[in-house]
CSV table of C-alpha atoms in Angstrom, one decimal:
chain,number,residue,atom,x,y,z
A,223,MET,CA,-21.7,70.5,-6.3
A,224,ALA,CA,-25.2,69.7,-5.0
A,225,ALA,CA,-26.7,72.7,-6.8
A,226,CYS,CA,-25.1,71.6,-10.0
A,227,GLY,CA,-26.6,68.1,-9.5
A,228,TRP,CA,-30.1,69.4,-9.0
A,229,LEU,CA,-29.7,71.7,-12.1
A,230,ILE,CA,-28.8,68.7,-14.2
A,231,CYS,CA,-31.7,66.8,-12.7
A,232,VAL,CA,-34.2,69.6,-13.7
A,233,ILE,CA,-32.7,69.7,-17.2
A,234,LEU,CA,-33.0,65.9,-17.6
A,235,LEU,CA,-36.6,66.0,-16.4
A,236,LYS,CA,-37.5,68.7,-18.9
A,237,VAL,CA,-35.8,66.6,-21.6
A,238,GLY,CA,-37.7,63.6,-20.5
A,239,ARG,CA,-41.0,65.5,-20.9
A,240,LEU,CA,-40.0,66.5,-24.4
A,241,ILE,CA,-39.0,62.9,-25.2
A,242,GLN,CA,-42.3,61.6,-23.8
A,243,SER,CA,-44.3,64.1,-25.9
A,244,GLN,CA,-42.4,63.0,-29.0
A,245,GLN,CA,-43.1,59.4,-28.2
A,246,ASN,CA,-46.8,60.1,-28.0
A,247,ILE,CA,-46.7,62.0,-31.3
A,248,GLY,CA,-44.9,59.0,-32.8
A,249,HIS,CA,-47.6,56.6,-31.8
A,250,ASN,CA,-50.2,58.7,-33.5
A,251,ASN,CA,-48.5,59.0,-36.8
A,252,HIS,CA,-46.8,55.5,-36.8
A,253,SER,CA,-43.4,57.1,-36.7
A,254,LYS,CA,-41.0,55.2,-34.5
A,255,TYR,CA,-37.5,55.8,-33.1
A,256,PRO,CA,-35.2,55.8,-34.8
A,257,PRO,CA,-36.1,58.1,-37.6
A,258,ASP,CA,-33.2,57.1,-39.9
A,259,LEU,CA,-33.3,53.4,-40.7
A,260,SER,CA,-30.6,53.4,-43.3
A,261,THR,CA,-27.5,51.4,-42.9
A,262,ILE,CA,-23.9,52.5,-42.8
A,263,CYS,CA,-23.3,50.2,-45.8
A,264,PHE,CA,-25.0,52.7,-48.0
A,265,ASP,CA,-23.2,55.8,-46.6
A,266,ASP,CA,-20.0,56.4,-48.5
A,267,SER,CA,-19.0,59.1,-46.0
A,268,LEU,CA,-18.6,56.3,-43.5
A,269,THR,CA,-17.5,53.2,-45.5
A,270,LYS,CA,-15.2,55.3,-47.8
A,271,GLY,CA,-16.2,53.0,-50.7
A,272,TYR,CA,-15.3,49.7,-49.1
A,273,LYS,CA,-17.6,46.7,-49.7
A,274,CYS,CA,-20.0,46.4,-46.8
A,275,GLU,CA,-22.7,43.8,-46.0
A,276,ASP,CA,-25.6,43.8,-43.5
A,277,TYR,CA,-26.8,40.9,-41.4
A,278,ASP,CA,-29.4,40.6,-38.6
A,279,VAL,CA,-29.0,38.3,-35.6
A,280,ILE,CA,-31.5,37.4,-32.9
A,281,THR,CA,-30.5,37.2,-29.2
A,282,ASP,CA,-31.7,34.5,-26.9
A,283,ASP,CA,-34.1,37.1,-25.4
A,284,GLY,CA,-35.5,38.1,-28.7
A,285,TYR,CA,-33.7,41.3,-29.6
A,286,VAL,CA,-33.0,41.7,-33.4
A,287,LEU,CA,-29.5,43.3,-33.8
A,288,ARG,CA,-27.8,44.6,-37.0
A,289,MET,CA,-24.2,43.6,-37.9
A,290,HIS,CA,-22.0,45.0,-40.6
A,291,ARG,CA,-19.3,43.1,-42.4
A,292,PHE,CA,-16.3,44.4,-44.3
A,293,PRO,CA,-15.0,41.3,-46.2
A,294,GLU,CA,-12.7,42.8,-48.7
A,295,GLY,CA,-9.8,45.2,-48.5
A,296,ARG,CA,-8.2,47.2,-51.2
A,297,PHE,CA,-4.8,45.4,-51.0
A,298,THR,CA,-5.5,41.8,-49.9
A,299,HIS,CA,-7.5,39.2,-51.8
A,300,LEU,CA,-7.6,36.1,-49.6
A,301,GLU,CA,-10.7,34.0,-49.8
A,302,ARG,CA,-13.2,34.7,-47.1
A,303,GLY,CA,-12.7,31.4,-45.3
A,304,LYS,CA,-9.0,32.1,-44.9
A,305,LYS,CA,-9.3,35.5,-43.3
A,306,PRO,CA,-9.2,35.7,-39.5
A,307,PRO,CA,-12.4,37.4,-38.3
A,308,VAL,CA,-12.3,40.5,-36.1
A,309,TYR,CA,-15.3,41.7,-34.2
A,310,LEU,CA,-15.5,45.3,-33.1
A,311,GLN,CA,-17.9,46.6,-30.4
A,312,HIS,CA,-18.7,50.3,-29.9
A,313,GLY,CA,-19.3,52.2,-26.7
A,314,ILE,CA,-22.2,54.1,-25.1
A,315,LEU,CA,-24.3,56.8,-26.9
A,316,VAL,CA,-22.9,55.7,-30.3
A,317,ASP,CA,-23.3,52.8,-32.8
A,318,ALA,CA,-21.0,51.1,-35.3
A,319,ALA,CA,-20.9,54.3,-37.4
A,320,ASN,CA,-18.6,55.8,-34.7
A,321,TRP,CA,-15.7,53.7,-35.9
A,322,PHE,CA,-15.8,55.6,-39.2
A,323,THR,CA,-16.2,59.3,-38.2
A,324,VAL,CA,-12.7,60.1,-39.6
A,325,SER,CA,-11.6,62.0,-42.7
A,326,HIS,CA,-9.9,59.2,-44.6
A,327,ALA,CA,-10.0,55.4,-44.9
A,328,ASN,CA,-6.5,54.9,-43.6
A,329,GLN,CA,-7.7,56.5,-40.3
A,330,ALA,CA,-10.5,54.1,-39.6
A,331,LEU,CA,-9.5,51.1,-37.6
A,332,PRO,CA,-12.0,48.7,-39.3
A,333,LEU,CA,-10.7,49.6,-42.7
A,334,ILE,CA,-7.1,49.3,-41.6
A,335,LEU,CA,-7.9,45.8,-40.3
A,336,VAL,CA,-9.6,44.7,-43.5
A,337,ASP,CA,-6.7,46.0,-45.6
A,338,ALA,CA,-4.4,44.0,-43.3
A,339,GLY,CA,-6.2,40.8,-44.3
A,340,PHE,CA,-8.9,40.5,-41.7
A,341,ASP,CA,-12.6,39.7,-42.1
A,342,VAL,CA,-14.1,42.6,-40.2
A,343,TRP,CA,-17.5,42.5,-38.4
A,344,LEU,CA,-19.1,45.3,-36.4
A,345,GLY,CA,-22.1,45.0,-34.0
A,346,ASN,CA,-24.8,47.5,-32.9
A,347,THR,CA,-26.0,46.9,-29.4
A,348,ARG,CA,-29.7,46.8,-28.5
A,349,GLY,CA,-31.5,50.2,-28.5
A,350,THR,CA,-29.1,51.8,-31.0
A,351,ARG,CA,-30.3,53.1,-34.4
A,352,TYR,CA,-29.8,49.8,-36.4
A,353,SER,CA,-30.8,47.4,-33.6
A,354,ARG,CA,-34.1,48.8,-32.5
A,355,LYS,CA,-36.3,45.7,-33.1
A,356,HIS,CA,-37.5,42.7,-31.2
A,357,VAL,CA,-39.2,39.5,-32.5
A,358,SER,CA,-42.3,40.8,-30.8
A,359,GLU,CA,-43.4,44.0,-32.4
A,360,LYS,CA,-45.5,44.9,-29.4
A,361,PHE,CA,-42.5,44.5,-27.1
A,362,SER,CA,-40.4,46.7,-29.4
A,363,SER,CA,-42.7,49.6,-28.8
A,364,SER,CA,-43.1,49.1,-25.1
A,365,ASP,CA,-41.2,50.6,-22.2
A,366,ASP,CA,-40.1,47.1,-21.2
A,367,TYR,CA,-37.9,47.0,-24.3
A,368,TRP,CA,-35.5,49.4,-22.5
A,369,ASP,CA,-35.2,47.3,-19.4
A,370,PHE,CA,-31.5,46.5,-19.8
A,371,THR,CA,-28.0,47.6,-19.0
A,372,PHE,CA,-24.5,46.5,-20.1
A,373,SER,CA,-25.1,43.2,-18.3
A,374,GLU,CA,-27.7,42.1,-20.8
A,375,MET,CA,-25.4,43.3,-23.6
A,376,ALA,CA,-22.7,41.0,-22.2
A,377,LYS,CA,-25.0,38.1,-21.6
A,378,TYR,CA,-27.1,38.2,-24.8
A,379,ASP,CA,-25.8,40.6,-27.4
A,380,LEU,CA,-22.1,39.7,-27.5
A,381,PRO,CA,-22.6,35.9,-27.8
A,382,ALA,CA,-25.3,36.4,-30.5
A,383,PHE,CA,-22.9,38.5,-32.5
A,384,ILE,CA,-19.8,36.3,-32.0
A,385,ASN,CA,-21.7,33.0,-32.5
A,386,PHE,CA,-23.0,34.4,-35.9
A,387,VAL,CA,-19.5,35.3,-37.0
A,388,ILE,CA,-18.2,31.8,-36.1
A,389,GLN,CA,-21.1,30.2,-38.0
A,390,GLN,CA,-20.2,32.3,-41.1
A,391,THR,CA,-16.4,31.9,-40.9
A,392,GLY,CA,-15.8,28.7,-39.1
A,393,GLN,CA,-13.2,30.4,-36.9
A,394,LYS,CA,-12.9,31.9,-33.5
A,395,VAL,CA,-12.8,35.7,-33.5
A,396,HIS,CA,-10.5,38.5,-32.4
A,397,TYR,CA,-12.4,40.9,-30.2
A,398,MET,CA,-11.9,44.7,-30.1
A,399,GLY,CA,-14.0,47.1,-28.0
A,400,HIS,CA,-14.0,50.7,-27.0
A,401,SER,CA,-15.4,52.2,-23.8
A,402,LEU,CA,-18.6,50.4,-22.8
A,403,GLY,CA,-17.6,47.8,-25.4
A,404,THR,CA,-14.8,46.8,-23.0
A,405,THR,CA,-17.1,46.8,-20.0
A,406,GLN,CA,-19.4,44.4,-21.8
A,407,PHE,CA,-16.4,42.2,-22.6
A,408,PHE,CA,-15.2,42.1,-19.0
A,409,ALA,CA,-18.7,41.2,-17.8
A,410,ALA,CA,-19.1,38.5,-20.5
A,411,PHE,CA,-16.5,36.3,-18.8
A,412,SER,CA,-18.9,35.8,-15.9
A,413,GLU,CA,-21.8,34.9,-18.3
A,414,TRP,CA,-20.3,32.4,-20.8
A,415,LYS,CA,-17.0,30.7,-21.9
A,416,VAL,CA,-15.6,33.7,-23.8
A,417,GLU,CA,-12.2,32.0,-24.3
A,418,GLU,CA,-13.9,29.1,-26.3
A,419,LYS,CA,-15.0,31.6,-29.0
A,420,VAL,CA,-12.5,34.5,-28.8
A,421,LYS,CA,-8.8,34.3,-29.6
A,422,THR,CA,-7.7,37.7,-28.3
A,423,ALA,CA,-9.1,41.0,-27.0
A,424,THR,CA,-8.0,44.5,-27.7
A,425,LEU,CA,-9.6,46.9,-25.3
A,426,LEU,CA,-9.5,50.6,-26.1
A,427,SER,CA,-10.1,53.0,-23.1
A,428,PRO,CA,-10.9,49.9,-21.0
A,429,ILE,CA,-13.6,50.4,-18.3
A,430,ALA,CA,-14.3,48.0,-15.5
A,431,PHE,CA,-13.9,50.2,-12.4
A,432,LEU,CA,-15.2,53.8,-12.4
A,433,ASN,CA,-14.5,55.3,-9.0
A,434,HIS,CA,-11.8,57.6,-10.2
A,435,ILE,CA,-13.7,58.9,-13.2
A,436,THR,CA,-13.2,62.7,-13.8
A,437,ALA,CA,-15.9,63.4,-16.3
A,438,GLU,CA,-17.7,66.1,-14.1
A,439,GLY,CA,-21.2,65.6,-15.5
A,440,ALA,CA,-21.0,61.8,-14.9
A,441,VAL,CA,-19.7,62.3,-11.3
A,442,ILE,CA,-22.4,64.9,-10.5
A,443,ALA,CA,-25.1,62.7,-12.0
A,444,ALA,CA,-23.9,59.7,-10.0
A,445,LYS,CA,-23.7,61.6,-6.7
A,446,ALA,CA,-27.1,63.2,-7.2
A,447,TYR,CA,-28.8,59.8,-8.1
A,448,ILE,CA,-30.1,61.4,-11.3
A,449,GLY,CA,-30.5,58.2,-13.2
A,450,GLU,CA,-32.7,56.7,-10.4
A,451,ILE,CA,-34.7,59.9,-10.1
A,452,VAL,CA,-35.4,60.1,-13.8
A,453,GLY,CA,-36.4,56.5,-13.8
A,454,THR,CA,-39.1,57.2,-11.1
A,455,PHE,CA,-40.8,59.4,-13.6
A,456,GLY,CA,-41.5,56.5,-15.9
A,457,ILE,CA,-39.0,57.6,-18.6
A,458,PRO,CA,-37.5,54.4,-20.0
A,459,TYR,CA,-34.7,55.9,-22.1
A,460,LEU,CA,-33.1,59.2,-23.0
A,461,ASP,CA,-32.9,60.3,-26.6
A,462,LEU,CA,-31.1,63.6,-26.8
A,463,LYS,CA,-31.3,63.6,-30.6
A,464,VAL,CA,-34.6,65.6,-30.4
A,465,GLN,CA,-35.4,69.1,-31.4
A,466,PRO,CA,-34.5,71.7,-30.3
A,467,LEU,CA,-31.5,70.0,-28.6
A,468,SER,CA,-30.1,68.6,-31.8
A,469,ALA,CA,-30.4,71.9,-33.7
A,470,ILE,CA,-28.7,73.8,-30.8
A,471,THR,CA,-25.8,71.3,-30.8
A,472,TYR,CA,-25.2,71.7,-34.5
A,473,ALA,CA,-25.4,75.5,-34.2
A,474,VAL,CA,-22.9,75.6,-31.4
A,475,CYS,CA,-20.5,73.2,-33.1
A,476,ASN,CA,-20.7,75.1,-36.4
A,477,PHE,CA,-20.2,78.6,-34.8
A,478,PRO,CA,-17.1,80.3,-36.3
A,479,GLY,CA,-14.0,79.6,-34.2
A,480,VAL,CA,-15.6,76.8,-32.1
A,481,ASN,CA,-14.0,73.3,-32.1
A,482,CYS,CA,-16.6,71.0,-30.7
A,483,TRP,CA,-14.1,68.4,-29.9
A,484,HIS,CA,-12.9,70.8,-27.2
A,485,VAL,CA,-16.5,71.2,-26.0
A,486,PHE,CA,-16.7,67.4,-25.7
A,487,ALA,CA,-13.6,67.5,-23.5
A,488,GLY,CA,-15.8,67.8,-20.3
A,489,PHE,CA,-17.1,64.3,-21.1
A,490,SER,CA,-14.2,62.6,-22.7
A,491,GLY,CA,-11.1,64.5,-21.4
A,492,PRO,CA,-9.1,66.8,-23.7
A,493,ASN,CA,-8.6,64.8,-26.9
A,494,CYS,CA,-5.4,65.8,-28.6
A,495,CYS,CA,-5.7,64.8,-32.2
A,496,MET,CA,-9.3,65.1,-33.5
A,497,ASN,CA,-10.0,66.6,-36.9
A,498,ALA,CA,-12.4,69.6,-36.4
A,499,SER,CA,-13.9,69.0,-39.9
A,500,THR,CA,-15.3,65.6,-38.8
A,501,VAL,CA,-17.5,67.0,-36.0
A,502,ASN,CA,-20.7,67.1,-38.2
A,503,LEU,CA,-20.1,63.5,-39.3
A,504,TYR,CA,-19.9,62.6,-35.6
A,505,LEU,CA,-23.0,64.6,-34.7
A,506,HIS,CA,-25.0,62.8,-37.4
A,507,ASN,CA,-24.7,59.6,-35.4
A,508,TRP,CA,-24.3,60.9,-31.8
A,509,PRO,CA,-25.9,60.6,-29.3
A,510,GLN,CA,-27.8,57.4,-29.7
A,511,ALA,CA,-30.7,56.6,-27.3
A,512,VAL,CA,-29.7,55.0,-24.0
A,513,PRO,CA,-31.8,53.3,-21.3
A,514,VAL,CA,-32.1,55.2,-18.1
A,515,LYS,CA,-31.4,51.9,-16.4
A,516,THR,CA,-28.0,51.7,-18.1
A,517,LEU,CA,-27.1,55.2,-16.9
A,518,ALA,CA,-28.3,54.3,-13.4
A,519,HIS,CA,-26.2,51.2,-13.4
A,520,LEU,CA,-23.0,53.1,-14.4
A,521,CYS,CA,-23.7,55.7,-11.7
A,522,GLN,CA,-24.0,52.9,-9.1
A,523,ASN,CA,-20.5,51.6,-10.2
A,524,ILE,CA,-19.2,55.2,-9.9
A,525,ARG,CA,-20.5,55.6,-6.4
A,526,THR,CA,-19.5,52.2,-5.0
A,527,GLY,CA,-16.2,51.7,-6.9
A,528,ILE,CA,-17.3,48.1,-7.5
A,529,PHE,CA,-17.7,46.4,-10.9
A,530,SER,CA,-21.1,44.7,-10.3
A,531,LYS,CA,-24.4,43.9,-11.8
A,532,TYR,CA,-27.3,46.3,-11.5
A,533,ASP,CA,-28.4,46.8,-7.9
A,534,TYR,CA,-32.2,47.0,-7.6
A,535,GLY,CA,-31.8,48.7,-4.2
A,536,ASN,CA,-33.9,46.0,-2.5
A,537,PRO,CA,-32.5,42.7,-1.1
A,538,ALA,CA,-35.8,40.9,-2.0
A,539,THR,CA,-35.7,42.1,-5.6
A,540,ASN,CA,-32.0,41.3,-5.9
A,541,LEU,CA,-32.7,37.8,-4.4
A,542,GLU,CA,-35.5,37.3,-7.0
A,543,ARG,CA,-33.2,38.4,-9.9
A,544,TYR,CA,-29.9,37.0,-8.9
A,545,GLY,CA,-30.5,34.4,-6.1
A,546,VAL,CA,-28.6,36.6,-3.6
A,547,PRO,CA,-29.6,39.7,-1.7
A,548,GLU,CA,-26.8,41.9,-3.1
A,549,ALA,CA,-25.9,42.7,-6.7
A,550,PRO,CA,-23.2,40.1,-7.8
A,551,VAL,CA,-19.7,41.4,-8.3
A,552,TYR,CA,-18.0,40.7,-11.6
A,553,ASP,CA,-14.8,38.9,-10.7
A,554,ILE,CA,-12.5,39.5,-13.6
A,555,GLN,CA,-9.5,38.1,-11.8
A,556,THR,CA,-10.8,34.6,-11.7
A,557,SER,CA,-13.2,34.5,-14.6
A,558,ILE,CA,-10.6,35.6,-17.3
A,559,PRO,CA,-8.2,32.7,-18.0
A,560,LYS,CA,-4.6,33.5,-17.0
A,561,ASP,CA,-3.3,32.8,-20.5
A,562,PHE,CA,-5.9,34.7,-22.5
A,563,PRO,CA,-4.3,37.3,-24.7
A,564,LEU,CA,-5.4,40.8,-23.6
A,565,LEU,CA,-4.2,44.2,-24.9
A,566,LEU,CA,-5.3,47.2,-22.9
A,567,CYS,CA,-4.8,50.7,-24.6
A,568,HIS,CA,-5.3,53.8,-22.5
A,569,GLY,CA,-4.2,57.4,-22.0
A,570,SER,CA,-3.5,59.9,-19.3
A,571,PRO,CA,-6.2,62.6,-20.0
A,572,ASP,CA,-9.0,60.1,-20.5
A,573,ALA,CA,-11.9,61.3,-18.2
A,574,LEU,CA,-13.9,58.1,-18.4
A,575,ALA,CA,-11.2,55.4,-18.5
A,576,ASP,CA,-9.2,57.1,-15.8
A,577,PRO,CA,-5.6,56.0,-15.5
A,578,GLU,CA,-6.0,55.1,-11.8
A,579,ASP,CA,-9.0,52.9,-12.7
A,580,VAL,CA,-7.1,51.2,-15.5
A,581,ARG,CA,-4.1,50.6,-13.3
A,582,ARG,CA,-6.5,49.0,-10.8
A,583,THR,CA,-7.7,46.7,-13.6
A,584,LEU,CA,-4.1,45.9,-14.5
A,585,SER,CA,-3.3,45.2,-10.9
A,586,VAL,CA,-6.3,42.8,-10.5
A,587,LEU,CA,-5.0,41.0,-13.6
A,588,ARG,CA,-1.3,41.1,-12.6
A,589,SER,CA,-1.1,37.3,-12.3
A,590,HIS,CA,-2.2,36.8,-15.9
A,591,ARG,CA,0.6,35.7,-18.1
A,592,ASN,CA,-0.5,37.2,-21.5
A,593,ILE,CA,-1.6,40.7,-20.7
A,594,HIS,CA,-0.1,43.7,-22.7
A,595,GLU,CA,-0.5,47.4,-22.3
A,596,ILE,CA,-0.2,50.4,-24.6
A,597,TYR,CA,-0.1,53.8,-22.9
A,598,ILE,CA,-0.4,57.0,-24.9
A,599,ASP,CA,0.4,60.0,-22.8
A,600,ASN,CA,-1.8,62.5,-24.6
A,601,TYR,CA,-4.7,60.4,-25.8
A,602,ALA,CA,-8.2,61.0,-24.2
A,603,HIS,CA,-11.3,58.9,-24.7
A,604,PHE,CA,-12.2,59.7,-28.3
A,605,ASP,CA,-8.7,59.7,-29.6
A,606,PHE,CA,-8.5,55.9,-29.5
A,607,ILE,CA,-10.9,55.5,-32.3
A,608,ASN,CA,-11.1,59.0,-34.0
A,609,ALA,CA,-7.6,60.5,-33.7
A,610,MET,CA,-5.9,61.5,-36.9
A,611,THR,CA,-2.6,60.1,-35.5
A,612,ALA,CA,-3.9,56.7,-34.3
A,613,LYS,CA,-3.0,55.2,-37.7
A,614,ASP,CA,0.6,55.8,-36.9
A,615,VAL,CA,1.0,55.6,-33.1
A,616,LEU,CA,-1.6,53.0,-32.2
A,617,TYR,CA,-3.2,50.9,-34.9
A,618,PRO,CA,0.0,49.3,-36.2
A,619,ASP,CA,0.7,47.9,-32.8
A,620,ILE,CA,-2.9,46.6,-32.6
A,621,VAL,CA,-2.5,44.8,-35.9
A,622,ASN,CA,0.8,43.3,-34.8
A,623,PHE,CA,-0.7,42.1,-31.6
A,624,VAL,CA,-3.5,40.3,-33.3
A,625,LYS,CA,-1.2,38.8,-36.0
A,626,ALA,CA,1.1,37.6,-33.3
A,627,HIS,CA,-1.7,35.4,-32.0
A,628,ASP,CA,-3.0,34.2,-35.3
A,629,ARG,CA,-0.9,32.0,-37.5
A,630,THR,CA,-3.0,32.7,-40.6
A,631,LEU,CA,-1.4,36.1,-41.2
A,632,SER,CA,2.0,35.5,-39.6
């Protein structure tokens, strides 16, 4: 195990040097990450022809974030002001395009929702392809830009997105998140009055606790302190979408007889129901750049089994940042109102949202009166947003849950 950890460390350091060299080249020719600044609204392979609109919002700490809106479905024609808004938040290493890496419109959750009569909004968290700006251009190109984890996403990104939706629609929103999008949501309750702006929350592959995670690479990285080690080399973020890594990934995934969804199983668990033909669409968007600090934060939570803010490893620094010598713990039991409608959707083979960790979350919330659970025995991490069968076995229940808590569509 230790040998594997050091091997991963060496690989990441080599990748880091490659990233650093690419950054230097970029500064010389005025080329900046990300190379593709187009929007999903102009990509029919993602939007499947649905009307799509772009908006930019600015967080309280100056990050400029891109939102996408799907205001009209094919079968419903309610006026915008009468449609309940739904906000969807993606997970780690991806952006909003990940919701659409399926073969047909009736397999994409956002498009199913818009056809069901909802006003659908999608955010892209800071650092991803469409949210790579800051009000200060100098700050955008500095290493300090990447000094954030899911805590900042919860404190700044989510309220900026949700406040904007409320301003545009005049209504509270229904929240839906996947993976790290659920982690942000759990953390948000400790930062601001979520229940004043959000009607319900649907959490796909919910992640608060991580101490039973079975994704081997993540476990090794956590135990070997790889995130912290890479950070000591001054590498602010990892962008694995560089050559030759990207070309190698495409080559492997397009080799005859190889189903890359099976290759991803070591990270996500064995997904049961992915369409092999959508892998290239997925690879066009994955992986997004991620701060080394975010990876280190997740690794801390894996090692400790505690859902907490980033630990700076020094009581004095923690005291300066938080006012206490230890990283504060997110107390979801008391911060989430007992009558707030929650729907947690999880599966047995999920290697990231492990069933034991989800059961722990449910146990912590056992005194809550409006908590619901959908358990799909053969669904792993990616299945909840990309499975061909989700339109039949999962999404109808999600739509019904939201409608049950919104009189507009009852």
